[in-house]
Amino acid sequence: MTVGTEETRLIVVRGNSASGKSSVAAGLRARFGRNHYGTMLADLVREHRGVSRCYYLDVPLTETLVRHATKGDAAYLSHVTDDHLRDWYRERGLLPGGLETVIDASSALADTVTRIMRESRLDGIAAIDR
């Protein structure tokens, strides 16, 4: 299977919590634009032979700010401020084509995980590493 063309870019940014992944992604989006990856994700889902599920966590800005404030890393909180979150926040920033299932802020963490496990059929597969 080949996905993409010579003109496309697949960028994976990994790191520990609070290492700056979200800040790097926001910087890339700010410089290049935020609407350039919808087609790539749709192509990736279409070409994937296994189960593919996409989710959008629809959390209002006010709740996002509350959740952000609960992070225990003071250095991170001083680096990524509420003003940053306000600048980055896009209300209902869904991908085109109805690719994502929307999960709203009323869904508890355990319920969200259970739902994704069930809908992706991960709940029927033995875990590899716990």
PDB file of C-alpha atoms in Angstrom:
ATOM      1  CA  MET A   1       0.000   0.000   0.000  1.00  0.00           C
ATOM      2  CA  THR A   2       1.276   3.442  -0.891  1.00  0.00           C
ATOM      3  CA  VAL A   3      -0.319   6.533   0.579  1.00  0.00           C
ATOM      4  CA  GLY A   4       0.534  10.082  -0.421  1.00  0.00           C
ATOM      5  CA  THR A   5       2.549  11.579  -3.231  1.00  0.00           C
ATOM      6  CA  GLU A   6       5.969  13.192  -3.573  1.00  0.00           C
ATOM      7  CA  GLU A   7       4.285  16.482  -2.694  1.00  0.00           C
ATOM      8  CA  THR A   8       2.667  15.290   0.557  1.00  0.00           C
ATOM      9  CA  ARG A   9       4.312  15.282   3.974  1.00  0.00           C
ATOM     10  CA  LEU A  10       3.626  12.923   6.866  1.00  0.00           C
ATOM     11  CA  ILE A  11       5.056  14.340  10.084  1.00  0.00           C
ATOM     12  CA  VAL A  12       4.982  12.433  13.368  1.00  0.00           C
ATOM     13  CA  VAL A  13       5.882  14.385  16.497  1.00  0.00           C
ATOM     14  CA  ARG A  14       6.437  12.261  19.604  1.00  0.00           C
ATOM     15  CA  GLY A  15       7.682  12.956  23.098  1.00  0.00           C
ATOM     16  CA  ASN A  16       6.852  12.805  26.750  1.00  0.00           C
ATOM     17  CA  SER A  17       3.978  14.708  28.291  1.00  0.00           C
ATOM     18  CA  ALA A  18       4.673  18.465  28.347  1.00  0.00           C
ATOM     19  CA  SER A  19       7.654  18.079  25.993  1.00  0.00           C
ATOM     20  CA  GLY A  20       6.171  20.584  23.542  1.00  0.00           C
ATOM     21  CA  LYS A  21       4.374  18.360  21.000  1.00  0.00           C
ATOM     22  CA  SER A  22       1.249  20.499  20.935  1.00  0.00           C
ATOM     23  CA  SER A  23       3.292  23.695  20.728  1.00  0.00           C
ATOM     24  CA  VAL A  24       5.298  22.331  17.791  1.00  0.00           C
ATOM     25  CA  ALA A  25       2.097  21.221  16.033  1.00  0.00           C
ATOM     26  CA  ALA A  26       0.533  24.646  16.631  1.00  0.00           C
ATOM     27  CA  GLY A  27       3.637  26.326  15.217  1.00  0.00           C
ATOM     28  CA  LEU A  28       3.548  24.142  12.109  1.00  0.00           C
ATOM     29  CA  ARG A  29      -0.148  24.892  11.613  1.00  0.00           C
ATOM     30  CA  ALA A  30       0.458  28.618  12.111  1.00  0.00           C
ATOM     31  CA  ARG A  31       3.190  28.679   9.460  1.00  0.00           C
ATOM     32  CA  PHE A  32       1.691  26.311   6.916  1.00  0.00           C
ATOM     33  CA  GLY A  33      -2.035  26.433   7.575  1.00  0.00           C
ATOM     34  CA  ARG A  34      -4.469  24.283   9.436  1.00  0.00           C
ATOM     35  CA  ASN A  35      -6.611  22.979   6.570  1.00  0.00           C
ATOM     36  CA  HIS A  36      -3.988  20.959   4.714  1.00  0.00           C
ATOM     37  CA  TYR A  37      -4.255  17.602   6.442  1.00  0.00           C
ATOM     38  CA  GLY A  38      -7.936  16.705   6.052  1.00  0.00           C
ATOM     39  CA  THR A  39      -7.441  15.107   2.642  1.00  0.00           C
ATOM     40  CA  MET A  40      -4.401  13.165   3.850  1.00  0.00           C
ATOM     41  CA  LEU A  41      -6.303  11.770   6.837  1.00  0.00           C
ATOM     42  CA  ALA A  42      -9.287  10.836   4.665  1.00  0.00           C
ATOM     43  CA  ASP A  43      -6.937   9.050   2.240  1.00  0.00           C
ATOM     44  CA  LEU A  44      -5.186   7.269   5.104  1.00  0.00           C
ATOM     45  CA  VAL A  45      -8.492   6.027   6.533  1.00  0.00           C
ATOM     46  CA  ARG A  46      -9.712   4.924   3.096  1.00  0.00           C
ATOM     47  CA  GLU A  47      -6.470   3.041   2.315  1.00  0.00           C
ATOM     48  CA  HIS A  48      -6.174   1.386   5.729  1.00  0.00           C
ATOM     49  CA  ARG A  49      -7.214  -2.262   5.460  1.00  0.00           C
ATOM     50  CA  GLY A  50      -8.144  -2.704   9.105  1.00  0.00           C
ATOM     51  CA  VAL A  51     -10.696  -0.972  11.295  1.00  0.00           C
ATOM     52  CA  SER A  52     -10.381   2.808  11.162  1.00  0.00           C
ATOM     53  CA  ARG A  53     -12.210   5.157  13.504  1.00  0.00           C
ATOM     54  CA  CYS A  54     -11.700   8.898  13.923  1.00  0.00           C
ATOM     55  CA  TYR A  55     -12.934  10.906  16.883  1.00  0.00           C
ATOM     56  CA  TYR A  56     -13.229  14.598  17.610  1.00  0.00           C
ATOM     57  CA  LEU A  57     -13.374  15.549  21.280  1.00  0.00           C
ATOM     58  CA  ASP A  58     -15.771  18.497  21.245  1.00  0.00           C
ATOM     59  CA  VAL A  59     -14.840  20.348  24.422  1.00  0.00           C
ATOM     60  CA  PRO A  60     -15.834  24.028  24.793  1.00  0.00           C
ATOM     61  CA  LEU A  61     -13.062  26.544  25.404  1.00  0.00           C
ATOM     62  CA  THR A  62     -14.193  27.187  28.981  1.00  0.00           C
ATOM     63  CA  GLU A  63     -13.899  23.478  29.826  1.00  0.00           C
ATOM     64  CA  THR A  64     -10.596  23.240  27.936  1.00  0.00           C
ATOM     65  CA  LEU A  65      -9.198  25.994  30.160  1.00  0.00           C
ATOM     66  CA  VAL A  66     -10.469  24.237  33.300  1.00  0.00           C
ATOM     67  CA  ARG A  67      -8.903  20.931  32.240  1.00  0.00           C
ATOM     68  CA  HIS A  68      -5.643  22.647  31.309  1.00  0.00           C
ATOM     69  CA  ALA A  69      -5.408  24.219  34.773  1.00  0.00           C
ATOM     70  CA  THR A  70      -5.467  20.757  36.378  1.00  0.00           C
ATOM     71  CA  LYS A  71      -2.113  19.790  34.848  1.00  0.00           C
ATOM     72  CA  GLY A  72       0.392  19.339  37.642  1.00  0.00           C
ATOM     73  CA  ASP A  73       3.430  20.586  35.721  1.00  0.00           C
ATOM     74  CA  ALA A  74       4.008  24.237  36.704  1.00  0.00           C
ATOM     75  CA  ALA A  75       6.690  24.720  34.033  1.00  0.00           C
ATOM     76  CA  TYR A  76       4.292  23.515  31.356  1.00  0.00           C
ATOM     77  CA  LEU A  77       1.506  25.763  32.640  1.00  0.00           C
ATOM     78  CA  SER A  78       3.834  28.770  32.534  1.00  0.00           C
ATOM     79  CA  HIS A  79       4.901  27.877  28.982  1.00  0.00           C
ATOM     80  CA  VAL A  80       1.448  27.041  27.595  1.00  0.00           C
ATOM     81  CA  THR A  81      -0.878  29.707  28.927  1.00  0.00           C
ATOM     82  CA  ASP A  82      -4.614  30.244  28.683  1.00  0.00           C
ATOM     83  CA  ASP A  83      -3.865  32.880  26.039  1.00  0.00           C
ATOM     84  CA  HIS A  84      -2.092  30.238  23.934  1.00  0.00           C
ATOM     85  CA  LEU A  85      -5.085  27.930  24.258  1.00  0.00           C
ATOM     86  CA  ARG A  86      -7.461  30.728  23.264  1.00  0.00           C
ATOM     87  CA  ASP A  87      -5.344  31.440  20.164  1.00  0.00           C
ATOM     88  CA  TRP A  88      -5.173  27.767  19.166  1.00  0.00           C
ATOM     89  CA  TYR A  89      -8.785  26.906  19.943  1.00  0.00           C
ATOM     90  CA  ARG A  90     -11.097  26.260  17.003  1.00  0.00           C
ATOM     91  CA  GLU A  91     -14.721  25.585  17.838  1.00  0.00           C
ATOM     92  CA  ARG A  92     -15.856  22.316  16.274  1.00  0.00           C
ATOM     93  CA  GLY A  93     -12.812  22.043  14.019  1.00  0.00           C
ATOM     94  CA  LEU A  94     -14.089  18.947  12.255  1.00  0.00           C
ATOM     95  CA  LEU A  95     -12.473  17.457   9.196  1.00  0.00           C
ATOM     96  CA  PRO A  96     -14.521  17.613   5.993  1.00  0.00           C
ATOM     97  CA  GLY A  97     -16.600  14.664   4.885  1.00  0.00           C
ATOM     98  CA  GLY A  98     -17.989  13.513   8.222  1.00  0.00           C
ATOM     99  CA  LEU A  99     -14.863  11.470   8.946  1.00  0.00           C
ATOM    100  CA  GLU A 100     -15.037  11.904  12.714  1.00  0.00           C
ATOM    101  CA  THR A 101     -17.416  10.769  15.410  1.00  0.00           C
ATOM    102  CA  VAL A 102     -18.000  13.669  17.785  1.00  0.00           C
ATOM    103  CA  ILE A 103     -17.683  12.984  21.506  1.00  0.00           C
ATOM    104  CA  ASP A 104     -18.828  15.902  23.616  1.00  0.00           C
ATOM    105  CA  ALA A 105     -17.508  17.167  26.935  1.00  0.00           C
ATOM    106  CA  SER A 106     -20.233  15.398  28.910  1.00  0.00           C
ATOM    107  CA  SER A 107     -18.653  12.023  28.130  1.00  0.00           C
ATOM    108  CA  ALA A 108     -16.564  10.884  31.097  1.00  0.00           C
ATOM    109  CA  LEU A 109     -13.035   9.661  30.385  1.00  0.00           C
ATOM    110  CA  ALA A 110     -13.891   6.030  31.180  1.00  0.00           C
ATOM    111  CA  ASP A 111     -16.991   6.195  28.965  1.00  0.00           C
ATOM    112  CA  THR A 112     -15.008   7.711  26.090  1.00  0.00           C
ATOM    113  CA  VAL A 113     -12.323   5.027  26.333  1.00  0.00           C
ATOM    114  CA  THR A 114     -14.960   2.270  26.535  1.00  0.00           C
ATOM    115  CA  ARG A 115     -16.792   3.680  23.525  1.00  0.00           C
ATOM    116  CA  ILE A 116     -13.650   3.869  21.399  1.00  0.00           C
ATOM    117  CA  MET A 117     -12.590   0.374  22.485  1.00  0.00           C
ATOM    118  CA  ARG A 118     -16.030  -0.989  21.538  1.00  0.00           C
ATOM    119  CA  GLU A 119     -16.468   0.901  18.246  1.00  0.00           C
ATOM    120  CA  SER A 120     -12.954   0.053  17.050  1.00  0.00           C
ATOM    121  CA  ARG A 121     -13.395  -3.530  18.238  1.00  0.00           C
ATOM    122  CA  LEU A 122     -10.285  -3.302  20.410  1.00  0.00           C
ATOM    123  CA  ASP A 123     -12.389  -4.719  23.227  1.00  0.00           C
ATOM    124  CA  GLY A 124     -12.345  -8.099  21.494  1.00  0.00           C
ATOM    125  CA  ILE A 125      -8.562  -8.304  21.144  1.00  0.00           C
ATOM    126  CA  ALA A 126      -6.145  -9.359  23.884  1.00  0.00           C
ATOM    127  CA  ALA A 127      -3.864  -6.522  24.966  1.00  0.00           C
ATOM    128  CA  ILE A 128      -0.261  -6.911  23.828  1.00  0.00           C
ATOM    129  CA  ASP A 129       1.430  -4.830  26.525  1.00  0.00           C
ATOM    130  CA  ARG A 130      -0.053  -3.700  29.804  1.00  0.00           C
TER     131      ARG A 130
END
